[in-house]
CSV table of C-alpha atoms in Angstrom, one decimal:
chain,number,residue,atom,x,y,z
U,17,MET,CA,165.4,116.2,92.5
U,18,SER,CA,165.8,114.4,95.9
U,19,PRO,CA,163.8,111.3,95.3
U,20,SER,CA,161.1,112.2,97.9
U,21,ASN,CA,160.6,115.4,97.0
U,22,ILE,CA,158.1,116.9,95.3
U,23,SER,CA,159.0,119.7,92.4
U,24,THR,CA,157.2,123.1,93.0
U,25,SER,CA,156.3,125.4,90.3
U,26,LYS,CA,155.7,129.1,91.7
U,27,PRO,CA,151.5,130.0,91.9
U,28,SER,CA,150.7,131.9,89.2
U,29,ALA,CA,147.0,131.9,88.2
U,30,PHE,CA,147.3,133.3,84.2
U,31,ASN,CA,151.5,131.8,83.7
U,32,ALA,CA,151.5,127.8,84.7
U,33,GLU,CA,151.0,124.6,82.3
U,34,ARG,CA,150.4,121.4,83.5
U,35,PRO,CA,153.3,119.9,83.4
U,36,PRO,CA,155.1,117.4,81.2
U,37,SER,CA,155.3,113.3,82.4
U,38,ALA,CA,157.6,113.4,85.4
U,39,PRO,CA,161.0,111.9,85.0
U,40,VAL,CA,161.4,108.4,86.1
U,41,VAL,CA,163.1,108.0,88.7
U,42,GLU,CA,164.5,105.0,89.6
U,43,ARG,CA,165.1,102.8,93.2
U,44,PRO,CA,166.8,99.5,93.9
U,45,PRO,CA,164.0,97.8,94.2
U,46,PHE,CA,161.6,97.1,97.6
U,47,VAL,CA,162.4,93.8,99.1
U,48,PRO,CA,159.8,92.4,101.2
U,49,PRO,CA,160.6,91.4,104.5
U,50,GLY,CA,161.4,87.2,104.9
U,51,ALA,CA,162.5,88.2,101.3
U,52,VAL,CA,166.3,86.7,100.1
U,53,ARG,CA,168.5,89.6,99.5
U,54,PRO,CA,168.9,89.8,95.5
U,55,GLU,CA,172.4,91.2,93.8
U,56,LEU,CA,171.6,94.8,93.5
U,57,PRO,CA,172.8,96.3,90.1
U,58,PRO,CA,175.0,99.4,90.6
U,59,ALA,CA,172.1,102.5,90.9
U,60,PRO,CA,170.6,103.7,87.8
U,61,SER,CA,170.6,107.4,86.4
U,62,THR,CA,166.7,109.1,86.1
U,63,ALA,CA,165.4,108.1,82.9
U,64,LYS,CA,162.6,110.1,81.1
U,65,PRO,CA,159.3,108.0,79.9
U,66,ALA,CA,158.1,107.1,76.4
U,67,GLY,CA,156.4,110.8,75.6
U,68,GLY,CA,152.6,110.7,76.0
U,69,SER,CA,150.6,112.7,73.3
U,70,TRP,CA,148.5,114.7,75.8
U,71,LYS,CA,148.0,117.8,75.1
U,72,LYS,CA,149.6,120.7,76.9
U,73,VAL,CA,146.3,122.7,79.6
U,74,VAL,CA,146.4,125.1,81.6
U,75,LEU,CA,147.2,124.8,85.2
U,76,ALA,CA,147.4,127.1,88.1
U,77,ALA,CA,150.0,126.5,90.5
U,78,ALA,CA,151.0,122.9,89.6
U,79,VAL,CA,152.8,120.8,91.3
U,80,ALA,CA,154.6,117.8,89.7
U,81,VAL,CA,155.6,114.6,91.7
U,82,ALA,CA,158.3,112.6,90.4
U,83,VAL,CA,157.0,109.0,89.6
U,84,ALA,CA,159.4,106.9,92.0
U,85,VAL,CA,159.5,103.4,92.6
U,86,ILE,CA,157.1,102.3,95.3
U,87,GLY,CA,157.5,98.6,97.2
U,88,THR,CA,155.5,96.4,98.4
U,89,ALA,CA,155.6,98.0,101.8
U,90,ALA,CA,153.2,100.6,100.6
U,91,PHE,CA,150.4,98.3,102.5
U,92,PHE,CA,152.9,96.4,105.4
U,93,GLY,CA,154.4,100.0,106.4
U,94,TYR,CA,157.8,100.1,105.7
U,95,ARG,CA,160.2,99.0,107.9
U,96,SER,CA,164.2,99.4,106.5
U,97,TYR,CA,166.1,95.4,105.3
U,98,SER,CA,167.9,94.1,107.6
U,99,ASP,CA,169.7,90.7,107.3
U,100,ASP,CA,167.6,89.2,110.2
U,101,PRO,CA,164.0,90.9,109.4
U,102,ALA,CA,161.2,90.0,111.9
U,103,PRO,CA,157.5,89.1,110.5
U,104,VAL,CA,155.2,92.1,109.8
U,105,SER,CA,151.1,91.5,110.4
U,106,LEU,CA,148.9,92.5,108.2
U,107,PRO,CA,146.7,95.6,108.7
U,108,THR,CA,142.9,95.6,108.0
U,109,PRO,CA,141.9,95.1,105.2
U,110,ILE,CA,140.3,98.4,103.4
U,111,PRO,CA,136.7,97.6,102.7
U,112,SER,CA,136.0,98.4,98.7
U,113,VAL,CA,132.8,99.0,96.7
U,114,ASP,CA,132.4,97.1,92.8
U,115,VAL,CA,129.1,99.5,91.4
U,116,ASP,CA,128.3,99.7,87.8
U,117,LEU,CA,128.8,103.2,86.2
U,118,PRO,CA,127.3,104.6,83.0
U,119,GLU,CA,129.6,104.8,80.4
U,120,PRO,CA,129.5,108.4,79.3
U,121,ASP,CA,128.6,110.3,76.3
U,122,GLU,CA,131.6,111.5,74.0
U,123,SER,CA,132.5,114.5,74.3
U,124,ILE,CA,134.6,117.3,73.1
U,125,THR,CA,136.2,120.2,75.3
U,126,ALA,CA,137.1,123.7,75.0
U,127,GLU,CA,141.2,124.3,76.4
U,128,PRO,CA,140.7,126.4,79.7
U,129,THR,CA,141.8,129.4,80.0
U,130,PRO,CA,144.5,130.6,83.2
U,131,ALA,CA,142.0,132.4,84.8
U,132,ALA,CA,139.4,129.7,84.9
U,133,THR,CA,141.2,126.8,86.0
U,134,THR,CA,141.6,128.9,89.6
U,135,VAL,CA,138.7,127.9,90.4
U,136,LEU,CA,140.1,125.2,91.2
U,137,ASN,CA,142.2,126.1,94.3
U,138,SER,CA,138.4,126.0,96.4
U,139,GLU,CA,135.6,124.7,97.4
U,140,GLN,CA,134.3,127.7,97.6
U,141,THR,CA,134.7,127.9,93.6
U,142,ASP,CA,134.4,124.0,93.3
U,143,PRO,CA,131.7,123.2,95.2
U,144,LYS,CA,130.5,120.3,93.1
U,145,LYS,CA,131.1,117.1,94.7
U,146,LEU,CA,133.1,115.1,93.0
U,147,THR,CA,131.5,111.7,92.9
U,148,LEU,CA,132.7,107.7,90.7
U,149,LYS,CA,130.7,108.1,88.1
U,150,GLU,CA,132.8,111.4,87.0
U,151,ALA,CA,135.9,110.0,88.0
U,152,PHE,CA,135.9,106.4,86.2
U,153,ALA,CA,132.9,106.1,84.3
U,154,ARG,CA,134.5,104.2,82.0
U,155,GLN,CA,134.4,99.7,81.8
U,156,ARG,CA,137.4,100.0,79.6
U,157,VAL,CA,140.2,102.8,79.0
U,158,SER,CA,142.5,103.3,76.1
U,159,VAL,CA,146.5,104.5,78.1
U,160,GLY,CA,149.2,105.2,76.7
U,161,GLY,CA,148.4,102.9,74.0
U,162,ARG,CA,147.3,100.1,75.7
U,163,VAL,CA,143.3,99.1,76.5
U,164,TYR,CA,142.6,98.4,80.3
U,165,THR,CA,139.4,97.1,82.3
U,166,ARG,CA,138.4,98.8,85.3
U,167,THR,CA,138.5,95.8,88.1
U,168,LYS,CA,138.0,98.0,91.5
U,169,VAL,CA,136.3,101.3,92.3
U,170,ASN,CA,136.7,102.3,95.5
U,171,ILE,CA,135.1,106.0,97.4
U,172,THR,CA,136.2,106.5,101.2
U,173,ALA,CA,135.4,109.5,103.1
U,174,GLN,CA,138.8,108.3,106.0
U,175,CYS,CA,140.9,109.6,103.3
U,176,ASP,CA,143.6,108.2,105.9
U,177,LYS,CA,142.5,105.0,106.0
U,178,VAL,CA,143.7,104.0,101.8
U,179,ALA,CA,147.5,105.6,103.1
U,180,VAL,CA,150.4,105.3,104.9
U,181,GLY,CA,152.3,106.7,107.8
U,182,THR,CA,152.7,110.5,108.2
U,183,PHE,CA,151.4,111.0,104.6
U,184,ALA,CA,148.1,109.6,106.3
U,185,THR,CA,147.8,111.8,109.2
U,186,ALA,CA,148.2,114.8,106.5
U,187,LEU,CA,145.8,114.0,105.0
U,188,LYS,CA,143.5,113.8,108.0
U,189,ARG,CA,145.3,116.8,109.3
U,190,GLN,CA,144.0,118.8,106.2
U,191,LYS,CA,140.7,117.6,106.3
U,192,CYS,CA,140.5,115.8,103.5
U,193,SER,CA,137.3,114.6,101.8
U,194,ARG,CA,137.2,111.8,100.1
U,195,VAL,CA,139.7,109.6,98.0
U,196,LEU,CA,139.0,107.8,95.3
U,197,ARG,CA,140.3,104.9,93.3
U,198,ALA,CA,139.6,102.7,91.0
U,199,THR,CA,142.2,99.5,89.1
U,200,TYR,CA,143.2,98.7,86.1
U,201,VAL,CA,144.2,95.8,84.1
U,202,ASP,CA,145.3,95.5,80.7
U,203,SER,CA,143.9,93.1,78.6
U,204,LYS,CA,146.7,91.0,78.5
U,205,ARG,CA,146.4,90.8,82.0
U,206,LYS,CA,150.6,92.5,82.7
U,207,TYR,CA,149.8,95.4,84.4
U,208,ALA,CA,147.8,96.5,87.5
U,209,VAL,CA,147.6,99.9,88.0
U,210,THR,CA,145.7,101.7,90.9
U,211,THR,CA,144.5,105.5,89.9
U,212,GLY,CA,143.0,108.0,92.1
U,213,ILE,CA,142.1,111.2,93.5
U,214,ALA,CA,142.2,112.6,96.7
U,215,VAL,CA,139.6,115.6,97.5
U,216,PHE,CA,140.5,118.4,99.5
U,217,PRO,CA,138.6,121.7,100.9
U,218,THR,CA,141.7,124.5,99.5
U,219,LYS,CA,145.4,124.1,97.1
U,220,GLU,CA,147.1,125.2,100.1
U,221,ALA,CA,145.9,122.3,102.0
U,222,ALA,CA,146.3,119.7,98.8
U,223,VAL,CA,150.4,121.3,98.7
U,224,ALA,CA,150.2,120.5,102.8
U,225,ALA,CA,149.7,117.0,102.5
U,226,ASP,CA,151.5,116.6,99.5
U,227,LYS,CA,154.0,117.9,101.0
U,228,LYS,CA,154.4,114.1,103.8
U,229,LYS,CA,154.6,112.5,101.4
U,230,ASN,CA,157.9,109.9,101.2
U,231,LEU,CA,157.9,107.9,98.3
U,232,SER,CA,161.7,106.6,99.7
U,233,LYS,CA,159.5,104.9,102.2
U,234,THR,CA,156.2,104.2,100.5
U,235,VAL,CA,154.5,106.9,103.1
U,236,TRP,CA,152.1,107.9,100.7
U,237,PHE,CA,148.4,106.1,98.8
U,238,ARG,CA,147.9,102.3,98.6
U,239,GLY,CA,147.6,100.6,96.0
U,240,LEU,CA,143.5,99.6,95.5
U,241,ALA,CA,143.0,95.2,95.4
U,242,GLY,CA,141.0,93.6,92.9
U,243,ASN,CA,138.9,90.7,93.7
U,244,THR,CA,140.8,86.5,93.0
U,245,GLY,CA,141.5,86.0,89.5
U,246,SER,CA,140.4,89.8,88.2
U,247,GLY,CA,144.6,89.6,87.6
U,248,ALA,CA,144.5,92.6,90.2
U,249,ASP,CA,144.3,91.1,93.0
U,250,LYS,CA,147.7,91.3,94.3
U,251,ALA,CA,147.4,95.8,93.6
U,252,ASP,CA,147.9,96.1,97.4
U,253,ILE,CA,150.8,94.3,98.3
U,254,SER,CA,153.0,94.5,95.2
U,255,GLY,CA,156.0,96.7,94.6
U,256,GLY,CA,155.3,99.0,91.6
U,257,TYR,CA,155.8,102.9,90.5
U,258,ALA,CA,154.1,106.3,92.1
U,259,ALA,CA,153.3,108.8,89.4
U,260,GLY,CA,151.1,111.6,91.0
U,261,LEU,CA,150.4,115.9,90.5
U,262,VAL,CA,148.6,118.2,92.6
U,263,TRP,CA,145.9,120.5,90.4
U,264,GLY,CA,143.9,122.4,92.6
U,265,ARG,CA,142.5,121.2,95.5
U,266,TYR,CA,143.2,117.8,94.0
U,267,ILE,CA,146.3,115.3,94.3
U,268,VAL,CA,145.9,113.2,91.7
U,269,PHE,CA,147.9,110.0,91.4
U,270,SER,CA,148.7,106.4,90.0
U,271,PHE,CA,150.2,103.3,91.3
U,272,ALA,CA,151.4,100.5,88.9
U,273,THR,CA,152.6,97.2,89.4
U,274,TYR,CA,152.3,93.4,88.2
U,275,SER,CA,150.0,91.4,87.7
U,276,ASP,CA,151.1,89.0,88.8
U,277,GLY,CA,152.6,90.7,92.4
U,278,HIS,CA,156.1,90.4,91.5
U,279,THR,CA,158.7,93.4,92.9
U,280,PRO,CA,160.3,95.0,89.5
U,281,ASN,CA,163.7,94.3,89.8
U,282,GLY,CA,166.9,97.0,88.5
U,283,GLN,CA,166.2,96.1,84.9
U,284,GLU,CA,162.6,96.2,84.1
U,285,LYS,CA,161.8,99.8,83.5
U,286,ASP,CA,158.3,99.7,82.0
U,287,LEU,CA,156.3,100.7,85.1
U,288,GLY,CA,157.2,104.6,85.6
U,289,PRO,CA,155.7,105.5,82.4
U,290,VAL,CA,152.9,103.3,82.9
U,291,SER,CA,152.1,105.1,85.9
U,292,GLY,CA,152.7,108.1,84.7
U,293,ALA,CA,150.5,107.9,81.9
U,294,PHE,CA,147.8,106.8,84.3
U,295,ARG,CA,148.5,110.0,86.5
U,296,ASP,CA,148.1,111.8,82.8
U,297,TYR,CA,144.5,110.2,81.9
U,298,THR,CA,143.1,110.7,85.0
U,299,ALA,CA,144.4,114.5,85.4
U,300,HIS,CA,141.4,115.1,82.8
U,301,VAL,CA,138.7,114.2,85.3
U,302,ILE,CA,139.7,117.4,87.1
U,303,GLU,CA,140.8,119.2,84.0
U,304,LYS,CA,136.6,119.0,82.7
U,305,ARG,CA,135.5,120.6,85.9
U,306,VAL,CA,136.8,123.8,84.0
U,307,THR,CA,136.1,122.1,80.8
U,308,GLY,CA,133.1,120.9,81.1
């Protein structure tokens, strides 16, 4: 599979399942403008992240997005590295909100039936607005065997403002109505992970927008930085790994970075599984729209 492409399963309301964690697509690390060119290792081969234990659920016309390296350009706007790079100015910071969200009650939900998942394909059959409370209710979450604390949440109807390049344009063209994001930091303050959901009027609109991403050129969603001292204050400018999937009229995404802000080198491969685990965790928000 080409690094910048997505793998698609043919739409089938009765025979499609949510894909397992996508394989990690390794790329050489992005070098920020002005940095010293490092000695790059040979191109690594594709490897699968550590297997998760999340249950298999039914998914109508799912589109799995491979986990891929995204660099600092997700914030700067991508430019190829050159021996004489020109300085790049930063865009205007995106306003964000930090709110107290009540903890949800524990409940056991049934696995959705194949036919039931088709309600996610259109806002006509899935009219309830997705809220921060629904998406990111818990202050502390356990993902991939680690405990994370939520440091920042954000919701905006200006979807193109929290994305980059042609992908941002596609979000607007396909009538994205809102993007919800949250950033989490693990208890050891090693990882800062932005995860979120973009909402569209139809499944077709979500798929069309997703096709305009280019992970090799960091044309995708922006990371959401936390406050100074939160361990996530560099999440919007750090290099890292991205993962996502399209489920009905939603794009579910995650972007894992190191809390200290350094871009992963060729030997650092732990961010891929972290990002994939958060993608799968956030996808449960959409699953619950079917199971209740």
